[in-house]
Short mmCIF file of C-alpha atoms in Angstrom, two decimals:
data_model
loop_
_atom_site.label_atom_id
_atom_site.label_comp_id
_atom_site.label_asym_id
_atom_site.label_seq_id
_atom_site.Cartn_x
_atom_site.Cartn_y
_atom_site.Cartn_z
CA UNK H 803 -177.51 -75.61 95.67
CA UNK H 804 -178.96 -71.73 96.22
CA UNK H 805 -179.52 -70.42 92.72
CA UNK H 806 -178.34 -66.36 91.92
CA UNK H 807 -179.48 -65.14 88.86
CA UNK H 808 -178.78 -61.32 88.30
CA UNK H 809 -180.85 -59.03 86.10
CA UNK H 810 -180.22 -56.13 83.81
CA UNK H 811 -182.48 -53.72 85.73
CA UNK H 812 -181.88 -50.65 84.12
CA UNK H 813 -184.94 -50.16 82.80
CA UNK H 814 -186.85 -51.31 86.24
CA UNK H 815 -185.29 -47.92 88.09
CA UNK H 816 -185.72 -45.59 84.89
CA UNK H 817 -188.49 -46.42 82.98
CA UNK H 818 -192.37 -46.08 83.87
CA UNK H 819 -194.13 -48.16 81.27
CA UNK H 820 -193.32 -50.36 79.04
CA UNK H 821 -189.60 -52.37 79.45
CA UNK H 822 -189.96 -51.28 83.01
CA UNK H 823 -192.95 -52.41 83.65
CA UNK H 824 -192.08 -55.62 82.11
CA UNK H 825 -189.19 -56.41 85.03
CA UNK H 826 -190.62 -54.78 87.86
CA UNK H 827 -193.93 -57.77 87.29
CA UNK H 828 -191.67 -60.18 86.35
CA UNK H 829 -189.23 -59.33 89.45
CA UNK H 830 -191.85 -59.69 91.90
CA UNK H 831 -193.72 -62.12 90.36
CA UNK H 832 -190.59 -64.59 91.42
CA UNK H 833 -190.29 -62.78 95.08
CA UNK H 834 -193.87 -64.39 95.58
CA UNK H 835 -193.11 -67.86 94.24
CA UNK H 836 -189.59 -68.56 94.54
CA UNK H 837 -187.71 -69.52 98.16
CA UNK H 838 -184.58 -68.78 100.21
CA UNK H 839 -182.87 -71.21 97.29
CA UNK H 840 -182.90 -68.93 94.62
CA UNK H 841 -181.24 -65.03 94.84
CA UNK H 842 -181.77 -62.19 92.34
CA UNK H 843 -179.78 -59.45 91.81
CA UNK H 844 -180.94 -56.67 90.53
CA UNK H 845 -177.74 -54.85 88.57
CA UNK H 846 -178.22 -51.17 87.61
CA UNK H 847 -175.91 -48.53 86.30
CA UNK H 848 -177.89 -46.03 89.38
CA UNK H 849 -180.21 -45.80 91.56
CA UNK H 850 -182.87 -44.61 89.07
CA UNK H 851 -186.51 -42.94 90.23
CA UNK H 852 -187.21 -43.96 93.92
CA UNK H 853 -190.90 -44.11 92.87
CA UNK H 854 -189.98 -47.47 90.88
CA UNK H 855 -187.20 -48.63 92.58
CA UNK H 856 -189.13 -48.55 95.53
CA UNK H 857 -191.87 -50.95 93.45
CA UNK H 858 -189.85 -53.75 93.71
CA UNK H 859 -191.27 -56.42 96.81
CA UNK H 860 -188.85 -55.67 99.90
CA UNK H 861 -187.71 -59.10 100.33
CA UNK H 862 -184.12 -60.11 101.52
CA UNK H 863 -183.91 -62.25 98.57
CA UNK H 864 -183.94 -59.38 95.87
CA UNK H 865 -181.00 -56.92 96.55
CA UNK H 866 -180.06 -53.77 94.14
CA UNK H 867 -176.63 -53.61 92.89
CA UNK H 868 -174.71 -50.36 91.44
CA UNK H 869 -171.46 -50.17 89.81
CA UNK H 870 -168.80 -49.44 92.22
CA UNK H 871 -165.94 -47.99 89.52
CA UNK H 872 -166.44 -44.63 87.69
CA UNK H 873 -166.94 -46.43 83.93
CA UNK H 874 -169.63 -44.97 82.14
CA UNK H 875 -173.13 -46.71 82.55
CA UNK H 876 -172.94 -47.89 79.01
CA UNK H 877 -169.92 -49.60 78.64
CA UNK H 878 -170.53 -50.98 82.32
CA UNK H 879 -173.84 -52.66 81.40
CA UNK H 880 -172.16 -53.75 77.94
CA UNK H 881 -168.50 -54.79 79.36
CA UNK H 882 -167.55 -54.45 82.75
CA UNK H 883 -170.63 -55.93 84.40
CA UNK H 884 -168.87 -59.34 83.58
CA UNK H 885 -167.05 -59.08 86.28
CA UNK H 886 -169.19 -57.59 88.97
CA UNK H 887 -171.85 -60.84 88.09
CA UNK H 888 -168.25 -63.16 88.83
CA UNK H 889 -167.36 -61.61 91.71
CA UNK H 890 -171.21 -61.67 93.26
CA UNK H 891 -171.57 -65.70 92.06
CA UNK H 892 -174.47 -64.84 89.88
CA UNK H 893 -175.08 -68.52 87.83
CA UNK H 894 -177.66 -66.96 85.33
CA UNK H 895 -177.86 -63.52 83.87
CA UNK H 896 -181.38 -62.30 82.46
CA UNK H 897 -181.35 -59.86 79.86
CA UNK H 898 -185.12 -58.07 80.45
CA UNK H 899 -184.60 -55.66 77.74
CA UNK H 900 -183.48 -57.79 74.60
CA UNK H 901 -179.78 -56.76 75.26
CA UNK H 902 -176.91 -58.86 77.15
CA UNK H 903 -173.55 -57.33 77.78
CA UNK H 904 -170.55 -59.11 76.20
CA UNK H 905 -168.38 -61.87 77.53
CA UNK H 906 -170.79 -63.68 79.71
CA UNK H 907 -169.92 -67.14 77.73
CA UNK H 908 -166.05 -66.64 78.09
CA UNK H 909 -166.92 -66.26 81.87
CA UNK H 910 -168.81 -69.31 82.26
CA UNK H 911 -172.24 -67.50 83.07
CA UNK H 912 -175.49 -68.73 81.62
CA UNK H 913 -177.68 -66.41 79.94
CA UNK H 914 -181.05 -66.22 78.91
CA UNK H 915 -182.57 -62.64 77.43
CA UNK H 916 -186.19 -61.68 76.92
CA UNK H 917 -187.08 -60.48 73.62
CA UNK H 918 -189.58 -57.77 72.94
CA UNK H 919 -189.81 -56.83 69.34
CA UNK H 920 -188.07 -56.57 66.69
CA UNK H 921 -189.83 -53.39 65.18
CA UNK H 922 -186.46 -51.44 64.08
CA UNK H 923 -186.05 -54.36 61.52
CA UNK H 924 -189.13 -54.71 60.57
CA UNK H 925 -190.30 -51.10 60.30
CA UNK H 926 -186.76 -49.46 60.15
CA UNK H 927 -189.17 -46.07 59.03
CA UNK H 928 -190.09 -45.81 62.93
CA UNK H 929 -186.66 -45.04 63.49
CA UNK H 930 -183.81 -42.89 62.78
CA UNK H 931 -181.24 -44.58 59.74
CA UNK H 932 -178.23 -44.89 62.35
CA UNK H 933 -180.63 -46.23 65.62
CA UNK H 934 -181.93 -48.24 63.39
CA UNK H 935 -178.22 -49.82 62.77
CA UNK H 936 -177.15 -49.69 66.51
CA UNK H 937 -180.03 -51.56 67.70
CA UNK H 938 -179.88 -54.45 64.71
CA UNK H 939 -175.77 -54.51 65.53
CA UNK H 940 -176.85 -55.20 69.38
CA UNK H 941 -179.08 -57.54 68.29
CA UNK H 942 -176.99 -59.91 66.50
CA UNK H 943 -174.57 -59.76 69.13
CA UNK H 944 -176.92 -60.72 71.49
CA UNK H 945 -178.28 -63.75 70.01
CA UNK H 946 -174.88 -64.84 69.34
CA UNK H 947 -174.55 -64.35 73.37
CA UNK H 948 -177.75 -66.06 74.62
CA UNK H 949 -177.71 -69.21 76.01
CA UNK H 950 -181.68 -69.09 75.48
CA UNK H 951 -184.14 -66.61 74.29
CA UNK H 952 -187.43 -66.11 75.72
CA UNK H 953 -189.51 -64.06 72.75
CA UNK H 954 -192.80 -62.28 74.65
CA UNK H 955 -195.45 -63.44 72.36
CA UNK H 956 -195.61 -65.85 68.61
CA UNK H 957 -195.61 -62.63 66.81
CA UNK H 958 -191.72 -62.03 68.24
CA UNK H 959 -190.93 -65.62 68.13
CA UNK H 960 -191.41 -65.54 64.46
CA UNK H 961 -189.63 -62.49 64.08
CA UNK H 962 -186.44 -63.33 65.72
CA UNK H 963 -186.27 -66.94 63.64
CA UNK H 964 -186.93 -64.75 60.07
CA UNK H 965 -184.81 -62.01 60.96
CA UNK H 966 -181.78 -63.12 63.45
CA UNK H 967 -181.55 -66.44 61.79
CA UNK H 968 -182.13 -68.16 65.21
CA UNK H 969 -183.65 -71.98 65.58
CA UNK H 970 -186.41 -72.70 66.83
CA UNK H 971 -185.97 -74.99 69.82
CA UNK H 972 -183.54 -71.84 71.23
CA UNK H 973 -186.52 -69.75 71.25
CA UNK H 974 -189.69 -69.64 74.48
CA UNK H 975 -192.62 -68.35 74.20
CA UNK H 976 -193.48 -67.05 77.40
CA UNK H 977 -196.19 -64.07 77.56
CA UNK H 978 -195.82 -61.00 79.57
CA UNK H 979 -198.26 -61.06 83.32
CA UNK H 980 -200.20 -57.86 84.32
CA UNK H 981 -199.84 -56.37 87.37
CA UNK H 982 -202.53 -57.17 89.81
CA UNK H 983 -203.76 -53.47 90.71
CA UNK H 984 -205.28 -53.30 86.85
CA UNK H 985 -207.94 -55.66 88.50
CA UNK H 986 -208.36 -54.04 91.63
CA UNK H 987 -211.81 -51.24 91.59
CA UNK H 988 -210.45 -48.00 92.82
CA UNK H 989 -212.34 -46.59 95.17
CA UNK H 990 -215.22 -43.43 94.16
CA UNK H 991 -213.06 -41.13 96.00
CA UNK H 992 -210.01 -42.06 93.84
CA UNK H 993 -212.20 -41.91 90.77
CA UNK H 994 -213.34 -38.91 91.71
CA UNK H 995 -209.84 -37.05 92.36
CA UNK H 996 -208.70 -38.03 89.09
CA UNK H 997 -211.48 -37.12 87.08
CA UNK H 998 -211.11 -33.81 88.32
CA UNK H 999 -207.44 -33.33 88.30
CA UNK H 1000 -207.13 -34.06 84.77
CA UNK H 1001 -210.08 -32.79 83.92
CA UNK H 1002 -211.92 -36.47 82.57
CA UNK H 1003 -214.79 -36.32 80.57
CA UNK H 1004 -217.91 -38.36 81.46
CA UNK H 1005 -217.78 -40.74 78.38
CA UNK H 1006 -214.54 -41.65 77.01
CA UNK H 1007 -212.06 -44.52 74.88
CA UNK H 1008 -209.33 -44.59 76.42
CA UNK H 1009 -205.76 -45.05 74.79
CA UNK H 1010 -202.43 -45.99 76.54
CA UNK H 1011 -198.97 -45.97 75.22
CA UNK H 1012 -196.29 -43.40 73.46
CA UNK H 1013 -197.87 -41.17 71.82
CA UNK H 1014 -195.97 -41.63 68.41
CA UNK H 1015 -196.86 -42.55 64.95
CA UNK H 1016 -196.10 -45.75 64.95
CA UNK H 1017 -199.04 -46.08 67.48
CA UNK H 1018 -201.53 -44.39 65.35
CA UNK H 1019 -203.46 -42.56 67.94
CA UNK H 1020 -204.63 -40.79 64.89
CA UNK H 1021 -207.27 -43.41 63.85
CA UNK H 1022 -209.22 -43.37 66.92
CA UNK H 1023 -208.93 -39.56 66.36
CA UNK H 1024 -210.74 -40.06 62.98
CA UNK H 1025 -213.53 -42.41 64.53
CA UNK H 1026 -214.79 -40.35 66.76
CA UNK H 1027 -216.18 -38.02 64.18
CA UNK H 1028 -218.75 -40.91 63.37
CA UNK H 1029 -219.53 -41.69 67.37
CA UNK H 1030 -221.79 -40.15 69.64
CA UNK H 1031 -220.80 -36.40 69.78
CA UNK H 1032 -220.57 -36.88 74.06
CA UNK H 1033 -217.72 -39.62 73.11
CA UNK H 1034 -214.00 -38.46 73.64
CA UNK H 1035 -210.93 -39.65 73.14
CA UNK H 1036 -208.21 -39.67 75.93
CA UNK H 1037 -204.50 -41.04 75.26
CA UNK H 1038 -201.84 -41.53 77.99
CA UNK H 1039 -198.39 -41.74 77.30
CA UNK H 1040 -195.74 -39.97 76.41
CA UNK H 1041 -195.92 -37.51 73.60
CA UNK H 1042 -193.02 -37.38 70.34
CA UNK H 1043 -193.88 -34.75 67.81
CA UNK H 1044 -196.42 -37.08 66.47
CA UNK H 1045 -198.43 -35.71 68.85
CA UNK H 1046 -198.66 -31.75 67.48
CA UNK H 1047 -199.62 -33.24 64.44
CA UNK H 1048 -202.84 -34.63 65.48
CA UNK H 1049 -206.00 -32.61 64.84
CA UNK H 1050 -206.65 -30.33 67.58
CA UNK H 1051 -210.67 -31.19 69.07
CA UNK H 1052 -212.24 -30.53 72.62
CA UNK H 1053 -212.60 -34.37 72.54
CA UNK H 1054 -209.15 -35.36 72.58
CA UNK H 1055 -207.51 -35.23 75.94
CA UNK H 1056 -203.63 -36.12 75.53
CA UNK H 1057 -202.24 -37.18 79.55
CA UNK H 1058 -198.58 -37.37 79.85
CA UNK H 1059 -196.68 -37.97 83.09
CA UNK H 1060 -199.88 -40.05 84.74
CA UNK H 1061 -198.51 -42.84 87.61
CA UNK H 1062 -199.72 -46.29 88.10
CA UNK H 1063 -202.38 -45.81 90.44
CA UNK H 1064 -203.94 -43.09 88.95
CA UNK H 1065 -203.28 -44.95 85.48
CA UNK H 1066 -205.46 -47.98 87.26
CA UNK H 1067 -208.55 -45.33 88.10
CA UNK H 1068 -208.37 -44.00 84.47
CA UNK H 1069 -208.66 -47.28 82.86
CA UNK H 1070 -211.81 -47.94 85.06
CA UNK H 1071 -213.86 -44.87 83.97
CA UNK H 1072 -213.28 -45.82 80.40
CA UNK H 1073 -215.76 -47.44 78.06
CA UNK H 1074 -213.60 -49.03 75.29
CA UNK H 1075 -209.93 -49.09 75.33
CA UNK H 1076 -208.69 -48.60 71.40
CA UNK H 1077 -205.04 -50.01 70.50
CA UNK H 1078 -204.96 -49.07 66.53
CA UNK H 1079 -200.68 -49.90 66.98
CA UNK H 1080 -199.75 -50.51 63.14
CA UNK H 1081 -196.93 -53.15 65.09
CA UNK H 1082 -196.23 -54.70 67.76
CA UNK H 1083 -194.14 -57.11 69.86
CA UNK H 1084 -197.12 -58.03 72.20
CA UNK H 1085 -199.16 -54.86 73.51
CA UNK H 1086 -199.57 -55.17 77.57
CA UNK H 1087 -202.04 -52.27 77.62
CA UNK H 1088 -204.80 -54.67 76.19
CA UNK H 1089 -204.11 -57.13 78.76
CA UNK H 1090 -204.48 -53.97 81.44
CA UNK H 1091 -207.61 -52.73 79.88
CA UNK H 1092 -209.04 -56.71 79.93
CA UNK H 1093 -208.11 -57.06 83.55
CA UNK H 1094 -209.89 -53.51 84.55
CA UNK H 1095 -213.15 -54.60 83.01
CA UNK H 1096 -212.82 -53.01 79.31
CA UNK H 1097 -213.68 -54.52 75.46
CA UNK H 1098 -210.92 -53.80 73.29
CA UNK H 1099 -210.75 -52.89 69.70
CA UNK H 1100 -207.65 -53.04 68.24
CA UNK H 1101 -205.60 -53.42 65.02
CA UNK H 1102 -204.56 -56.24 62.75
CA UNK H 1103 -201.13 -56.60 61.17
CA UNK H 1104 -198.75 -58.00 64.03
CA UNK H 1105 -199.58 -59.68 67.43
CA UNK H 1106 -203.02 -58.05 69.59
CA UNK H 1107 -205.56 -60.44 68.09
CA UNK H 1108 -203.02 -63.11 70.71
CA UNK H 1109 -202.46 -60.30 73.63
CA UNK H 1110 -206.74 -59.39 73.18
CA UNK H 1111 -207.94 -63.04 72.56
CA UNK H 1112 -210.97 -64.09 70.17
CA UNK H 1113 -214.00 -61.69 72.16
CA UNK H 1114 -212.44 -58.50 71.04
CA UNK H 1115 -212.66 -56.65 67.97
CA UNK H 1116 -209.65 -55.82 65.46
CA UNK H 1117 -209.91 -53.73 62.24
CA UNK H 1118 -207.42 -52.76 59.67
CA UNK H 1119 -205.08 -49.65 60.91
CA UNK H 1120 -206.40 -47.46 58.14
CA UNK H 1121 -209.95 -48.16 58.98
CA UNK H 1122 -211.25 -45.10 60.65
CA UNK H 1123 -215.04 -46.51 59.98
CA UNK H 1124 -214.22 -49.52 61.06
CA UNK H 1125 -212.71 -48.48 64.06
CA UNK H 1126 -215.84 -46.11 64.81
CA UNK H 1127 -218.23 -49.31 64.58
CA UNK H 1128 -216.48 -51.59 66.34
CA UNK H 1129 -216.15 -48.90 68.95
CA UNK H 1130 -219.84 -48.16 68.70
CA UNK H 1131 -220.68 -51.66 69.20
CA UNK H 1132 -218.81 -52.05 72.04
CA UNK H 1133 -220.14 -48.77 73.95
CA UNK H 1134 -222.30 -49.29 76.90
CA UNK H 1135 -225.62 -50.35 76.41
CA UNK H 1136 -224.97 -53.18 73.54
CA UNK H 1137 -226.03 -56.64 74.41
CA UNK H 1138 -222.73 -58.39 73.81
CA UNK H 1139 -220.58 -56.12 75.49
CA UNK H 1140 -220.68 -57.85 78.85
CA UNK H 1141 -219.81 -61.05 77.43
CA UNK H 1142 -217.01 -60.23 75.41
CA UNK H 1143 -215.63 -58.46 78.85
CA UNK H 1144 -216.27 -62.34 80.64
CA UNK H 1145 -214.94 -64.07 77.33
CA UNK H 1146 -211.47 -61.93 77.58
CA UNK H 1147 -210.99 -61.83 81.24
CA UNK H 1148 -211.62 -65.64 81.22
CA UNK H 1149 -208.46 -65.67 77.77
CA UNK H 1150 -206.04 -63.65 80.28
CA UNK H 1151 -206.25 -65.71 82.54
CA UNK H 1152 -202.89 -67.13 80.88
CA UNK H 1153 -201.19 -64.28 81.15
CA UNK H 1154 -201.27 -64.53 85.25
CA UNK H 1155 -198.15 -63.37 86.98
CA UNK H 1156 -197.36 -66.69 89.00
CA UNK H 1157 -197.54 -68.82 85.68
CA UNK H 1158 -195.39 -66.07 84.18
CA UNK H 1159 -192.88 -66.70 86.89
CA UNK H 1160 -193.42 -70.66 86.44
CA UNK H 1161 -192.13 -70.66 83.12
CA UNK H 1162 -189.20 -68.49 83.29
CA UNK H 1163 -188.06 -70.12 86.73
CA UNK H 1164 -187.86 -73.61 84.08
CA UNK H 1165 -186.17 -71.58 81.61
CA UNK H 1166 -183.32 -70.50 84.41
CA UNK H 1167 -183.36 -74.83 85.72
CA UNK H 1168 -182.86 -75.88 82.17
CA UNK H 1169 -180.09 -73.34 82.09
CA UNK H 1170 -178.45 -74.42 84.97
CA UNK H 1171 -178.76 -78.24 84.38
#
């Protein structure tokens, strides 16, 4: 019996990084290893960015599906999806964003939802008061709604057991895969173009993510004051207001707006990548940095000692000199450097999109059994 199972893909049309990311790997990963027996259905309130939509494998097995009724996108993807995913057969809903819309039991539709983080509970200061109580409301209504939960990394696991009251044996741990062209070496002509368009230094540690505070870029700020005055510091993401508080230097090169190919050739002209995150659910831009050839030096206190593996280095997020000498041992030149690259490459191995697809295509059988 052919197997549809429809998506909340929202965030795979609208968003670059991050959530995005996350369905647009996880989408194609199953184009590549599932057959003509199993259909997804990709459900979006619009046709989002063609630039992402457009990242999606063309394969007659993955269609795009848009509301057809003038509701607004909202209450569509909370309510009156429902009925679309009746009325198109889906069997199995997936919730990539850690939200499912309502009623999906009472229609007789399985549902499994992936779990990112659970940050606004934990660190409610992130957020503003009433966000804060929207996103914990949508929560709680999810879990209730979830036939299964699939939490992105132990860290999240543990969070949504603690905080959502959920047991155990509802919960998989399944981590999130990398997208392949993080491995690929750019050519020296693409290196070249983008070291002159955004105006690259020669020697650099390289951050990726939202520029906000909850990310403290900040640190790896500080420790540059104690490395090698040709060392620089350039962050790509998205900047909040976090990011005109940050000291002003000629070494710190904030890049907003930067696509995924020229993302890839950024990431392989850097010397360390730095994650100093005071939280998070799992941190994908470690695994990135591992796959393009980088040591990592990141931050205790939630989950990137289990995204970075045991060859990296982690200090505490207030540790400006420790974050300068684990950087400084990790700089080109130093004897262990190229085998704590071959140690981590060899730890991410688990996070490989086909096994990624693997385990969630058992989730969606269990379901359906």
């Amino acid at each position: 019996m052919k197997l549809i199972v429809g998506f909340d893909a929202k965030r795979i049309v609208r968003n670059g990084t991050g959530l995005g990311s996350y369905g647009r790997t996880l989408v194609n990963d199953l184009i590549r290893r599932t057959d003509e027996d199993v259909a997804l259905r990709l459900y979006a309130p619009d046709k989002g960015r063609d630039d992402l939509r457009n990242q999606i494998i063309n394969s007659e097995r993955a269609r795009f599906y848009y509301p057809t009724h003038s509701l607004s996108s909202s209450f569509w993807r909370s309510f009156g999806i429902v009925k679309d995913l009746q009325k198109d057969g889906v069997q199995i809903y997936h919730g990539l964003s850690g939200e499912l819309p309502i009623g999906l039991k009472k229609a007789g539709i399985r549902s499994v939802v992936t779990i990112h983080d659970l940050i606004f509970m934990r660190h409610p200061e992130y957020y503003h008061w009433i966000d804060t109580k929207i996103y914990e409301w949508k929560f709680r209504q999810t879990i209730k709604e979830a036939d299964h939960i699939i939490a992105i990394s132990e860290r999240t696991k543990q969070d949504i057991m603690e905080l959502g009251g959920v047991s155990e044996d509802k919960i998989t741990v399944i981590y999130q895969s990398y997208a392949p062209r993080f491995s690929e070496k750019p050519t020296p002509e693409q290196v070249a173009a983008v070291r002159e368009r955004y105006q690259i230094p020669a020697r650099f540690i390289l951050n990726v993510g939202t520029i906000e505070e909850r990310k403290n870029l900040r640190l790896a700020i500080d420790a540059i004051n104690s490395l090698p005055e040709d060392i620089h510091v350039v962050a790509v993401g998205r900047q909040t207001k976090y990011a005109e508080q940050l000291p002003q230097s000629p070494r710190v090169h904030l890049l907003s707006g930067v696509d995924d190919e020229t993302l890839a050739a950024i990431y392989s002209m850097a010397e360390v990548f730095v994650y100093p995150s005071r939280y998070e659910g799992f941190g994908i831009p470690i695994i990135e940095a591992i796959a393009a050839g980088l040591p990592v030096v990141a931050c205790t206190g939630s989950c990137l000692e289990e995204a970075g593996g045991p060859a990296n280095l982690y200090v505490a997020p207030d540790d400006a000199k420790g974050m300068a000498s684990a950087v400084q041992s990790m700089l080109k030149g130093n004897a262990e450097r190229e085998q704590r690259i071959r140690q981590s490459q060899q730890y991410i191995e688990r996070f490989k999109g086909t096994d990624v697809a693997a385990q969630v295509l058992k989730v969606y059988e269990e379901l359906r059994s």
